[in-house]
């Protein structure tokens, strides 16, 4: 059975969507844990927060699978959704990265894992020394790029910048996840279906670009092949928060279990759509997903 290590901060989230406001725990590590839990896969969460906010972890599906790194702050976000694909954000930009020292103190044996999901949410979350350290174990590193682009403006709003060390980051990554906005922000003159010249200088295996209702594009950097993954149509939109994180976990689960790219993309599309159709994180069974896929094939 696959075993995943999920790294990144939890967040205190204030989410506003269609005139509804909710305050909750957030962060990719939270949404990804539900995917692995409901797919009956092994996983460990390594996350940061301040001691006083430990109660937030009660929302996880299994608290026993969490390793806590206590810091002086918890990362906070205010997410205001204008529609299902557009939002504005503010943050307290807590500077609380997981360092090599934190990792070593956690007594995690990296060789126990089949994949490492790295989930920075602001630019200070991504510790290059930790990436370099983890890369020595030859375990696939899967990176959600979103947080590396988030910097603070004067009023605490999130503004986007391309990190100066982006090339240094990418040379340690095996699977790169980003959405269409993030890709266009970094490479404004590039076409999504023609990116071989950008990524073939790195050892990245696959670049996965999610595109909301348009599905996703996966670029196989080893074979120089593009895959256009069609979306699974969402019946209703209740909460888009965490959909990209859910897609990343689902794709990783299928792909690292010897799934091909097309099947892994379709699998992830169904699971992320089911998450969007519910208020909370993904909470369906594997049989639910397989039934949908089989119906769609028929």
PDB file of C-alpha atoms in Angstrom:
ATOM      1  CA  UNK A   1       0.000   0.000   0.000  1.00  0.00           C
ATOM      2  CA  UNK A   2       1.275   3.453  -0.885  1.00  0.00           C
ATOM      3  CA  UNK A   3       2.491   5.726   1.901  1.00  0.00           C
ATOM      4  CA  UNK A   4       2.621   9.511   1.470  1.00  0.00           C
ATOM      5  CA  UNK A   5       4.319  12.261   3.433  1.00  0.00           C
ATOM      6  CA  UNK A   6       2.402  15.558   3.310  1.00  0.00           C
ATOM      7  CA  UNK A   7       4.374  18.690   4.267  1.00  0.00           C
ATOM      8  CA  UNK A   8       3.045  22.205   4.784  1.00  0.00           C
ATOM      9  CA  UNK A   9       1.272  24.580   7.174  1.00  0.00           C
ATOM     10  CA  UNK A  10      -2.337  24.413   8.238  1.00  0.00           C
ATOM     11  CA  UNK A  11      -4.236  27.688   8.066  1.00  0.00           C
ATOM     12  CA  UNK A  12      -7.021  29.533   9.788  1.00  0.00           C
ATOM     13  CA  UNK A  13      -9.303  30.389   6.869  1.00  0.00           C
ATOM     14  CA  UNK A  14     -12.067  32.951   6.505  1.00  0.00           C
ATOM     15  CA  UNK A  15     -13.879  31.996   3.284  1.00  0.00           C
ATOM     16  CA  UNK A  16     -16.511  34.128   1.558  1.00  0.00           C
ATOM     17  CA  UNK A  17     -18.423  32.600  -1.372  1.00  0.00           C
ATOM     18  CA  UNK A  18     -21.846  33.548  -2.766  1.00  0.00           C
ATOM     19  CA  UNK A  19     -22.633  35.752   0.264  1.00  0.00           C
ATOM     20  CA  UNK A  20     -21.785  32.902   2.675  1.00  0.00           C
ATOM     21  CA  UNK A  21     -18.942  33.293   5.161  1.00  0.00           C
ATOM     22  CA  UNK A  22     -17.258  30.451   7.005  1.00  0.00           C
ATOM     23  CA  UNK A  23     -14.273  30.247   9.369  1.00  0.00           C
ATOM     24  CA  UNK A  24     -12.407  26.994   9.286  1.00  0.00           C
ATOM     25  CA  UNK A  25      -9.148  25.144   9.173  1.00  0.00           C
ATOM     26  CA  UNK A  26      -7.517  25.113   5.754  1.00  0.00           C
ATOM     27  CA  UNK A  27      -4.347  24.393   3.882  1.00  0.00           C
ATOM     28  CA  UNK A  28      -3.420  21.717   1.338  1.00  0.00           C
ATOM     29  CA  UNK A  29      -2.288  19.276   4.043  1.00  0.00           C
ATOM     30  CA  UNK A  30      -5.833  19.306   5.420  1.00  0.00           C
ATOM     31  CA  UNK A  31      -7.603  18.677   2.103  1.00  0.00           C
ATOM     32  CA  UNK A  32      -5.037  16.139   0.925  1.00  0.00           C
ATOM     33  CA  UNK A  33      -5.340  14.091   4.119  1.00  0.00           C
ATOM     34  CA  UNK A  34      -9.032  13.454   3.386  1.00  0.00           C
ATOM     35  CA  UNK A  35      -8.221  12.154  -0.079  1.00  0.00           C
ATOM     36  CA  UNK A  36      -5.683   9.639   1.221  1.00  0.00           C
ATOM     37  CA  UNK A  37      -7.899   8.710   4.163  1.00  0.00           C
ATOM     38  CA  UNK A  38     -10.909   7.939   1.958  1.00  0.00           C
ATOM     39  CA  UNK A  39      -8.784   6.067  -0.574  1.00  0.00           C
ATOM     40  CA  UNK A  40      -7.478   3.903   2.296  1.00  0.00           C
ATOM     41  CA  UNK A  41      -3.851   4.926   1.728  1.00  0.00           C
ATOM     42  CA  UNK A  42      -1.190   5.459   4.374  1.00  0.00           C
ATOM     43  CA  UNK A  43       0.007   8.993   5.024  1.00  0.00           C
ATOM     44  CA  UNK A  44       1.692  11.258   7.553  1.00  0.00           C
ATOM     45  CA  UNK A  45       1.112  15.005   7.886  1.00  0.00           C
ATOM     46  CA  UNK A  46       4.014  17.227   8.971  1.00  0.00           C
ATOM     47  CA  UNK A  47       2.581  20.652   9.696  1.00  0.00           C
ATOM     48  CA  UNK A  48       3.200  23.957  11.494  1.00  0.00           C
ATOM     49  CA  UNK A  49       1.003  25.965  13.850  1.00  0.00           C
ATOM     50  CA  UNK A  50       1.181  27.683  17.208  1.00  0.00           C
ATOM     51  CA  UNK A  51       0.407  25.679  20.332  1.00  0.00           C
ATOM     52  CA  UNK A  52      -2.757  27.653  21.133  1.00  0.00           C
ATOM     53  CA  UNK A  53      -4.312  26.628  17.799  1.00  0.00           C
ATOM     54  CA  UNK A  54      -3.806  22.904  18.296  1.00  0.00           C
ATOM     55  CA  UNK A  55      -7.592  22.484  18.585  1.00  0.00           C
ATOM     56  CA  UNK A  56      -7.829  23.090  14.825  1.00  0.00           C
ATOM     57  CA  UNK A  57      -6.329  19.665  14.236  1.00  0.00           C
ATOM     58  CA  UNK A  58      -9.522  18.080  15.593  1.00  0.00           C
ATOM     59  CA  UNK A  59     -10.946  18.591  12.098  1.00  0.00           C
ATOM     60  CA  UNK A  60      -8.507  16.155  10.491  1.00  0.00           C
ATOM     61  CA  UNK A  61      -9.798  12.648   9.682  1.00  0.00           C
ATOM     62  CA  UNK A  62      -7.087  11.041  11.839  1.00  0.00           C
ATOM     63  CA  UNK A  63      -5.125  13.137  14.351  1.00  0.00           C
ATOM     64  CA  UNK A  64      -2.797  10.222  15.021  1.00  0.00           C
ATOM     65  CA  UNK A  65      -1.261  10.717  11.582  1.00  0.00           C
ATOM     66  CA  UNK A  66      -0.185  14.314  12.311  1.00  0.00           C
ATOM     67  CA  UNK A  67       3.295  15.372  13.412  1.00  0.00           C
ATOM     68  CA  UNK A  68       3.143  18.901  14.817  1.00  0.00           C
ATOM     69  CA  UNK A  69       5.892  21.495  14.562  1.00  0.00           C
ATOM     70  CA  UNK A  70       4.943  24.303  16.932  1.00  0.00           C
ATOM     71  CA  UNK A  71       5.863  27.818  15.841  1.00  0.00           C
ATOM     72  CA  UNK A  72       5.172  31.312  17.131  1.00  0.00           C
ATOM     73  CA  UNK A  73       2.204  31.817  14.755  1.00  0.00           C
ATOM     74  CA  UNK A  74      -0.382  30.006  12.680  1.00  0.00           C
ATOM     75  CA  UNK A  75      -0.732  31.014   9.034  1.00  0.00           C
ATOM     76  CA  UNK A  76      -4.014  32.856   8.392  1.00  0.00           C
ATOM     77  CA  UNK A  77      -5.872  33.550   5.145  1.00  0.00           C
ATOM     78  CA  UNK A  78      -8.965  35.517   4.183  1.00  0.00           C
ATOM     79  CA  UNK A  79     -10.350  34.143   0.894  1.00  0.00           C
ATOM     80  CA  UNK A  80     -13.014  36.165  -0.913  1.00  0.00           C
ATOM     81  CA  UNK A  81     -14.386  34.255  -3.915  1.00  0.00           C
ATOM     82  CA  UNK A  82     -15.907  36.397  -6.656  1.00  0.00           C
ATOM     83  CA  UNK A  83     -16.907  33.220  -8.534  1.00  0.00           C
ATOM     84  CA  UNK A  84     -15.768  29.592  -8.603  1.00  0.00           C
ATOM     85  CA  UNK A  85     -12.391  30.464 -10.167  1.00  0.00           C
ATOM     86  CA  UNK A  86     -11.568  34.015  -9.015  1.00  0.00           C
ATOM     87  CA  UNK A  87     -10.704  35.124  -5.504  1.00  0.00           C
ATOM     88  CA  UNK A  88      -8.910  37.853  -3.594  1.00  0.00           C
ATOM     89  CA  UNK A  89      -6.754  37.022  -0.582  1.00  0.00           C
ATOM     90  CA  UNK A  90      -5.219  38.528   2.505  1.00  0.00           C
ATOM     91  CA  UNK A  91      -2.848  36.834   4.938  1.00  0.00           C
ATOM     92  CA  UNK A  92      -0.832  37.436   8.081  1.00  0.00           C
ATOM     93  CA  UNK A  93       2.150  35.940   6.196  1.00  0.00           C
ATOM     94  CA  UNK A  94       3.438  34.043   9.214  1.00  0.00           C
ATOM     95  CA  UNK A  95       7.107  33.212   8.658  1.00  0.00           C
ATOM     96  CA  UNK A  96       7.035  29.601   9.868  1.00  0.00           C
ATOM     97  CA  UNK A  97       8.838  27.305   7.412  1.00  0.00           C
ATOM     98  CA  UNK A  98       9.599  23.683   8.211  1.00  0.00           C
ATOM     99  CA  UNK A  99      13.383  23.493   8.323  1.00  0.00           C
ATOM    100  CA  UNK A 100      15.827  20.609   8.060  1.00  0.00           C
ATOM    101  CA  UNK A 101      16.230  20.794  11.834  1.00  0.00           C
ATOM    102  CA  UNK A 102      12.438  20.575  12.329  1.00  0.00           C
ATOM    103  CA  UNK A 103      12.343  17.605   9.987  1.00  0.00           C
ATOM    104  CA  UNK A 104      15.158  15.752  11.710  1.00  0.00           C
ATOM    105  CA  UNK A 105      13.586  16.414  15.122  1.00  0.00           C
ATOM    106  CA  UNK A 106      10.349  14.815  13.901  1.00  0.00           C
ATOM    107  CA  UNK A 107      12.142  11.448  13.582  1.00  0.00           C
ATOM    108  CA  UNK A 108      10.554  10.779  10.197  1.00  0.00           C
ATOM    109  CA  UNK A 109      12.198   8.041   8.154  1.00  0.00           C
ATOM    110  CA  UNK A 110      11.923   9.338   4.583  1.00  0.00           C
ATOM    111  CA  UNK A 111      12.564   5.895   3.126  1.00  0.00           C
ATOM    112  CA  UNK A 112       9.207   4.733   4.524  1.00  0.00           C
ATOM    113  CA  UNK A 113       7.370   6.860   1.949  1.00  0.00           C
ATOM    114  CA  UNK A 114       6.515   6.492  -1.722  1.00  0.00           C
ATOM    115  CA  UNK A 115       5.937  10.195  -2.362  1.00  0.00           C
ATOM    116  CA  UNK A 116       6.416  13.567  -0.661  1.00  0.00           C
ATOM    117  CA  UNK A 117       3.778  16.253  -1.254  1.00  0.00           C
ATOM    118  CA  UNK A 118       5.270  19.675  -0.603  1.00  0.00           C
ATOM    119  CA  UNK A 119       2.696  22.441  -0.051  1.00  0.00           C
ATOM    120  CA  UNK A 120       4.030  25.967   0.564  1.00  0.00           C
ATOM    121  CA  UNK A 121       1.311  28.609   0.971  1.00  0.00           C
ATOM    122  CA  UNK A 122       3.435  31.769   1.162  1.00  0.00           C
ATOM    123  CA  UNK A 123       6.919  32.371  -0.169  1.00  0.00           C
ATOM    124  CA  UNK A 124       8.629  31.826   3.199  1.00  0.00           C
ATOM    125  CA  UNK A 125       7.147  28.314   3.525  1.00  0.00           C
ATOM    126  CA  UNK A 126       9.443  26.802   0.925  1.00  0.00           C
ATOM    127  CA  UNK A 127      12.782  26.109   2.573  1.00  0.00           C
ATOM    128  CA  UNK A 128      15.274  25.336  -0.205  1.00  0.00           C
ATOM    129  CA  UNK A 129      17.606  23.551   2.200  1.00  0.00           C
ATOM    130  CA  UNK A 130      14.783  21.144   3.114  1.00  0.00           C
ATOM    131  CA  UNK A 131      14.048  20.449  -0.565  1.00  0.00           C
ATOM    132  CA  UNK A 132      17.734  19.782  -1.154  1.00  0.00           C
ATOM    133  CA  UNK A 133      17.833  17.468   1.874  1.00  0.00           C
ATOM    134  CA  UNK A 134      14.743  15.493   0.799  1.00  0.00           C
ATOM    135  CA  UNK A 135      15.979  15.110  -2.775  1.00  0.00           C
ATOM    136  CA  UNK A 136      18.884  12.945  -1.566  1.00  0.00           C
ATOM    137  CA  UNK A 137      16.510  10.079  -0.761  1.00  0.00           C
ATOM    138  CA  UNK A 138      15.322   9.581  -4.361  1.00  0.00           C
ATOM    139  CA  UNK A 139      11.671   9.625  -3.299  1.00  0.00           C
ATOM    140  CA  UNK A 140       9.369  11.481  -5.746  1.00  0.00           C
ATOM    141  CA  UNK A 141       8.823  15.097  -4.634  1.00  0.00           C
ATOM    142  CA  UNK A 142       5.513  16.597  -5.733  1.00  0.00           C
ATOM    143  CA  UNK A 143       5.287  20.382  -5.417  1.00  0.00           C
ATOM    144  CA  UNK A 144       2.260  22.670  -5.434  1.00  0.00           C
ATOM    145  CA  UNK A 145       3.842  25.869  -6.708  1.00  0.00           C
ATOM    146  CA  UNK A 146       1.109  28.286  -5.574  1.00  0.00           C
ATOM    147  CA  UNK A 147       2.614  29.444  -2.289  1.00  0.00           C
ATOM    148  CA  UNK A 148       6.006  30.210  -3.792  1.00  0.00           C
ATOM    149  CA  UNK A 149       4.377  33.068  -5.725  1.00  0.00           C
ATOM    150  CA  UNK A 150       2.541  34.688  -2.790  1.00  0.00           C
ATOM    151  CA  UNK A 151       4.128  37.783  -1.268  1.00  0.00           C
ATOM    152  CA  UNK A 152       2.717  40.456   1.039  1.00  0.00           C
ATOM    153  CA  UNK A 153       1.666  43.906  -0.101  1.00  0.00           C
ATOM    154  CA  UNK A 154       1.493  46.839   2.308  1.00  0.00           C
ATOM    155  CA  UNK A 155      -2.081  46.146   3.492  1.00  0.00           C
ATOM    156  CA  UNK A 156      -1.612  42.402   3.902  1.00  0.00           C
ATOM    157  CA  UNK A 157      -3.183  41.559   0.576  1.00  0.00           C
ATOM    158  CA  UNK A 158      -1.601  38.786  -1.403  1.00  0.00           C
ATOM    159  CA  UNK A 159       0.403  39.875  -4.409  1.00  0.00           C
ATOM    160  CA  UNK A 160       2.162  37.595  -6.833  1.00  0.00           C
ATOM    161  CA  UNK A 161       5.834  37.614  -7.710  1.00  0.00           C
ATOM    162  CA  UNK A 162       8.022  35.124  -9.501  1.00  0.00           C
ATOM    163  CA  UNK A 163      10.618  33.923  -6.964  1.00  0.00           C
ATOM    164  CA  UNK A 164      14.162  34.759  -7.974  1.00  0.00           C
ATOM    165  CA  UNK A 165      15.255  31.234  -7.071  1.00  0.00           C
ATOM    166  CA  UNK A 166      12.535  29.466  -9.097  1.00  0.00           C
ATOM    167  CA  UNK A 167      15.128  27.589 -11.141  1.00  0.00           C
ATOM    168  CA  UNK A 168      16.830  26.375  -7.971  1.00  0.00           C
ATOM    169  CA  UNK A 169      13.482  25.117  -6.661  1.00  0.00           C
ATOM    170  CA  UNK A 170      12.462  23.260  -9.814  1.00  0.00           C
ATOM    171  CA  UNK A 171      15.655  21.255 -10.099  1.00  0.00           C
ATOM    172  CA  UNK A 172      14.585  19.249  -7.021  1.00  0.00           C
ATOM    173  CA  UNK A 173      11.008  18.573  -8.189  1.00  0.00           C
ATOM    174  CA  UNK A 174       9.663  15.438  -9.869  1.00  0.00           C
ATOM    175  CA  UNK A 175       5.996  16.421 -10.294  1.00  0.00           C
ATOM    176  CA  UNK A 176       5.023  20.102 -10.545  1.00  0.00           C
ATOM    177  CA  UNK A 177       1.417  21.209  -9.925  1.00  0.00           C
ATOM    178  CA  UNK A 178       0.131  24.694 -10.753  1.00  0.00           C
ATOM    179  CA  UNK A 179      -3.031  26.222 -12.145  1.00  0.00           C
ATOM    180  CA  UNK A 180      -3.543  28.133 -15.367  1.00  0.00           C
ATOM    181  CA  UNK A 181      -3.305  31.556 -13.711  1.00  0.00           C
ATOM    182  CA  UNK A 182      -0.035  30.680 -12.008  1.00  0.00           C
ATOM    183  CA  UNK A 183       1.447  29.333 -15.225  1.00  0.00           C
ATOM    184  CA  UNK A 184       0.441  32.416 -17.218  1.00  0.00           C
ATOM    185  CA  UNK A 185       1.792  34.676 -14.487  1.00  0.00           C
ATOM    186  CA  UNK A 186       5.222  33.043 -14.597  1.00  0.00           C
ATOM    187  CA  UNK A 187       5.358  32.509 -18.361  1.00  0.00           C
ATOM    188  CA  UNK A 188       3.030  35.143 -19.908  1.00  0.00           C
ATOM    189  CA  UNK A 189       4.156  34.566 -23.491  1.00  0.00           C
ATOM    190  CA  UNK A 190       4.040  30.753 -23.383  1.00  0.00           C
ATOM    191  CA  UNK A 191       1.235  28.518 -24.617  1.00  0.00           C
ATOM    192  CA  UNK A 192       0.135  25.788 -22.208  1.00  0.00           C
ATOM    193  CA  UNK A 193       0.306  23.128 -24.917  1.00  0.00           C
ATOM    194  CA  UNK A 194       3.820  24.145 -25.970  1.00  0.00           C
ATOM    195  CA  UNK A 195       6.014  24.270 -22.872  1.00  0.00           C
ATOM    196  CA  UNK A 196       8.713  21.736 -23.651  1.00  0.00           C
ATOM    197  CA  UNK A 197      11.360  24.435 -24.071  1.00  0.00           C
ATOM    198  CA  UNK A 198      10.618  25.716 -20.549  1.00  0.00           C
ATOM    199  CA  UNK A 199      10.812  22.501 -18.574  1.00  0.00           C
ATOM    200  CA  UNK A 200      13.139  20.206 -20.511  1.00  0.00           C
ATOM    201  CA  UNK A 201      16.124  21.861 -18.794  1.00  0.00           C
ATOM    202  CA  UNK A 202      14.920  20.354 -15.495  1.00  0.00           C
ATOM    203  CA  UNK A 203      14.568  16.759 -14.340  1.00  0.00           C
ATOM    204  CA  UNK A 204      10.833  17.232 -13.737  1.00  0.00           C
ATOM    205  CA  UNK A 205       8.888  14.131 -14.753  1.00  0.00           C
ATOM    206  CA  UNK A 206       5.499  15.781 -15.235  1.00  0.00           C
ATOM    207  CA  UNK A 207       3.988  19.263 -15.177  1.00  0.00           C
ATOM    208  CA  UNK A 208       0.294  19.268 -14.257  1.00  0.00           C
ATOM    209  CA  UNK A 209      -1.655  22.453 -15.032  1.00  0.00           C
ATOM    210  CA  UNK A 210      -5.244  22.578 -13.762  1.00  0.00           C
ATOM    211  CA  UNK A 211      -7.711  24.756 -15.678  1.00  0.00           C
ATOM    212  CA  UNK A 212     -10.942  24.786 -13.637  1.00  0.00           C
ATOM    213  CA  UNK A 213     -13.918  23.868 -15.868  1.00  0.00           C
ATOM    214  CA  UNK A 214     -11.585  23.308 -18.853  1.00  0.00           C
ATOM    215  CA  UNK A 215      -9.934  20.293 -17.258  1.00  0.00           C
ATOM    216  CA  UNK A 216      -6.162  19.987 -17.062  1.00  0.00           C
ATOM    217  CA  UNK A 217      -3.044  19.659 -19.188  1.00  0.00           C
ATOM    218  CA  UNK A 218      -0.291  17.205 -18.246  1.00  0.00           C
ATOM    219  CA  UNK A 219       3.110  17.460 -19.892  1.00  0.00           C
ATOM    220  CA  UNK A 220       5.283  14.343 -19.812  1.00  0.00           C
ATOM    221  CA  UNK A 221       8.765  15.858 -19.770  1.00  0.00           C
ATOM    222  CA  UNK A 222      10.491  12.518 -20.372  1.00  0.00           C
ATOM    223  CA  UNK A 223       8.552  11.637 -23.530  1.00  0.00           C
ATOM    224  CA  UNK A 224       7.719  15.218 -24.623  1.00  0.00           C
ATOM    225  CA  UNK A 225       4.015  14.342 -24.824  1.00  0.00           C
ATOM    226  CA  UNK A 226       0.998  16.448 -23.850  1.00  0.00           C
ATOM    227  CA  UNK A 227      -2.238  15.070 -22.421  1.00  0.00           C
ATOM    228  CA  UNK A 228      -5.474  17.058 -22.498  1.00  0.00           C
ATOM    229  CA  UNK A 229      -7.516  15.772 -19.544  1.00  0.00           C
ATOM    230  CA  UNK A 230     -11.210  16.489 -19.941  1.00  0.00           C
ATOM    231  CA  UNK A 231     -13.074  17.741 -16.863  1.00  0.00           C
ATOM    232  CA  UNK A 232     -15.702  15.813 -15.004  1.00  0.00           C
ATOM    233  CA  UNK A 233     -18.696  18.148 -15.090  1.00  0.00           C
ATOM    234  CA  UNK A 234     -19.631  19.586 -11.703  1.00  0.00           C
ATOM    235  CA  UNK A 235     -23.356  19.305 -10.978  1.00  0.00           C
ATOM    236  CA  UNK A 236     -23.358  22.061  -8.359  1.00  0.00           C
ATOM    237  CA  UNK A 237     -20.751  24.349  -6.820  1.00  0.00           C
ATOM    238  CA  UNK A 238     -20.858  24.518  -3.034  1.00  0.00           C
ATOM    239  CA  UNK A 239     -17.198  25.211  -2.170  1.00  0.00           C
ATOM    240  CA  UNK A 240     -14.218  25.465  -4.539  1.00  0.00           C
ATOM    241  CA  UNK A 241     -11.782  25.878  -1.636  1.00  0.00           C
ATOM    242  CA  UNK A 242      -9.224  23.072  -1.680  1.00  0.00           C
ATOM    243  CA  UNK A 243     -10.174  21.711  -5.106  1.00  0.00           C
ATOM    244  CA  UNK A 244      -6.643  22.070  -6.470  1.00  0.00           C
ATOM    245  CA  UNK A 245      -5.157  20.404  -3.394  1.00  0.00           C
ATOM    246  CA  UNK A 246      -7.658  17.570  -3.752  1.00  0.00           C
ATOM    247  CA  UNK A 247      -6.716  17.134  -7.418  1.00  0.00           C
ATOM    248  CA  UNK A 248      -3.015  16.980  -6.519  1.00  0.00           C
ATOM    249  CA  UNK A 249      -3.516  14.284  -3.887  1.00  0.00           C
ATOM    250  CA  UNK A 250      -5.791  12.212  -6.117  1.00  0.00           C
ATOM    251  CA  UNK A 251      -3.457  12.440  -9.105  1.00  0.00           C
ATOM    252  CA  UNK A 252      -0.503  11.470  -6.902  1.00  0.00           C
ATOM    253  CA  UNK A 253      -2.384   8.506  -5.443  1.00  0.00           C
ATOM    254  CA  UNK A 254      -3.268   7.094  -8.852  1.00  0.00           C
ATOM    255  CA  UNK A 255      -0.058   7.969 -10.689  1.00  0.00           C
ATOM    256  CA  UNK A 256       2.348   6.579  -8.084  1.00  0.00           C
ATOM    257  CA  UNK A 257       0.278   3.411  -7.955  1.00  0.00           C
ATOM    258  CA  UNK A 258       1.324   2.608 -11.543  1.00  0.00           C
ATOM    259  CA  UNK A 259      -1.553   4.532 -13.107  1.00  0.00           C
ATOM    260  CA  UNK A 260      -0.980   6.080 -16.529  1.00  0.00           C
ATOM    261  CA  UNK A 261      -1.239   9.829 -17.014  1.00  0.00           C
ATOM    262  CA  UNK A 262      -4.676   9.871 -18.649  1.00  0.00           C
ATOM    263  CA  UNK A 263      -6.290   7.596 -16.064  1.00  0.00           C
ATOM    264  CA  UNK A 264      -4.629   9.525 -13.225  1.00  0.00           C
ATOM    265  CA  UNK A 265      -5.929  12.827 -14.602  1.00  0.00           C
ATOM    266  CA  UNK A 266      -9.456  11.490 -15.007  1.00  0.00           C
ATOM    267  CA  UNK A 267      -9.369   9.992 -11.519  1.00  0.00           C
ATOM    268  CA  UNK A 268      -8.225  13.326 -10.056  1.00  0.00           C
ATOM    269  CA  UNK A 269     -10.848  15.243 -12.023  1.00  0.00           C
ATOM    270  CA  UNK A 270     -13.673  13.156 -10.596  1.00  0.00           C
ATOM    271  CA  UNK A 271     -12.417  13.426  -7.018  1.00  0.00           C
ATOM    272  CA  UNK A 272     -11.839  17.198  -7.166  1.00  0.00           C
ATOM    273  CA  UNK A 273     -15.320  17.661  -8.678  1.00  0.00           C
ATOM    274  CA  UNK A 274     -16.898  15.668  -5.866  1.00  0.00           C
ATOM    275  CA  UNK A 275     -15.074  17.938  -3.411  1.00  0.00           C
ATOM    276  CA  UNK A 276     -16.452  21.071  -5.150  1.00  0.00           C
ATOM    277  CA  UNK A 277     -19.965  19.647  -4.880  1.00  0.00           C
ATOM    278  CA  UNK A 278     -19.711  19.485  -1.078  1.00  0.00           C
ATOM    279  CA  UNK A 279     -19.134  22.064   1.643  1.00  0.00           C
ATOM    280  CA  UNK A 280     -16.195  20.353   3.290  1.00  0.00           C
ATOM    281  CA  UNK A 281     -13.234  18.315   2.056  1.00  0.00           C
ATOM    282  CA  UNK A 282     -13.509  15.226  -0.149  1.00  0.00           C
ATOM    283  CA  UNK A 283     -15.405  12.617   1.838  1.00  0.00           C
ATOM    284  CA  UNK A 284     -16.484   9.938  -0.634  1.00  0.00           C
ATOM    285  CA  UNK A 285     -15.356   6.335  -0.854  1.00  0.00           C
ATOM    286  CA  UNK A 286     -13.155   4.832  -3.529  1.00  0.00           C
ATOM    287  CA  UNK A 287     -16.161   2.824  -4.737  1.00  0.00           C
ATOM    288  CA  UNK A 288     -18.090   6.061  -5.295  1.00  0.00           C
ATOM    289  CA  UNK A 289     -15.307   7.323  -7.545  1.00  0.00           C
ATOM    290  CA  UNK A 290     -14.958   4.068  -9.465  1.00  0.00           C
ATOM    291  CA  UNK A 291     -18.715   3.933 -10.053  1.00  0.00           C
ATOM    292  CA  UNK A 292     -18.639   7.421 -11.589  1.00  0.00           C
ATOM    293  CA  UNK A 293     -15.651   6.586 -13.790  1.00  0.00           C
ATOM    294  CA  UNK A 294     -17.274   3.389 -15.014  1.00  0.00           C
ATOM    295  CA  UNK A 295     -20.559   5.167 -15.746  1.00  0.00           C
ATOM    296  CA  UNK A 296     -18.680   7.849 -17.641  1.00  0.00           C
ATOM    297  CA  UNK A 297     -16.840   5.237 -19.714  1.00  0.00           C
ATOM    298  CA  UNK A 298     -20.102   3.432 -20.531  1.00  0.00           C
TER     299      UNK A 298
END
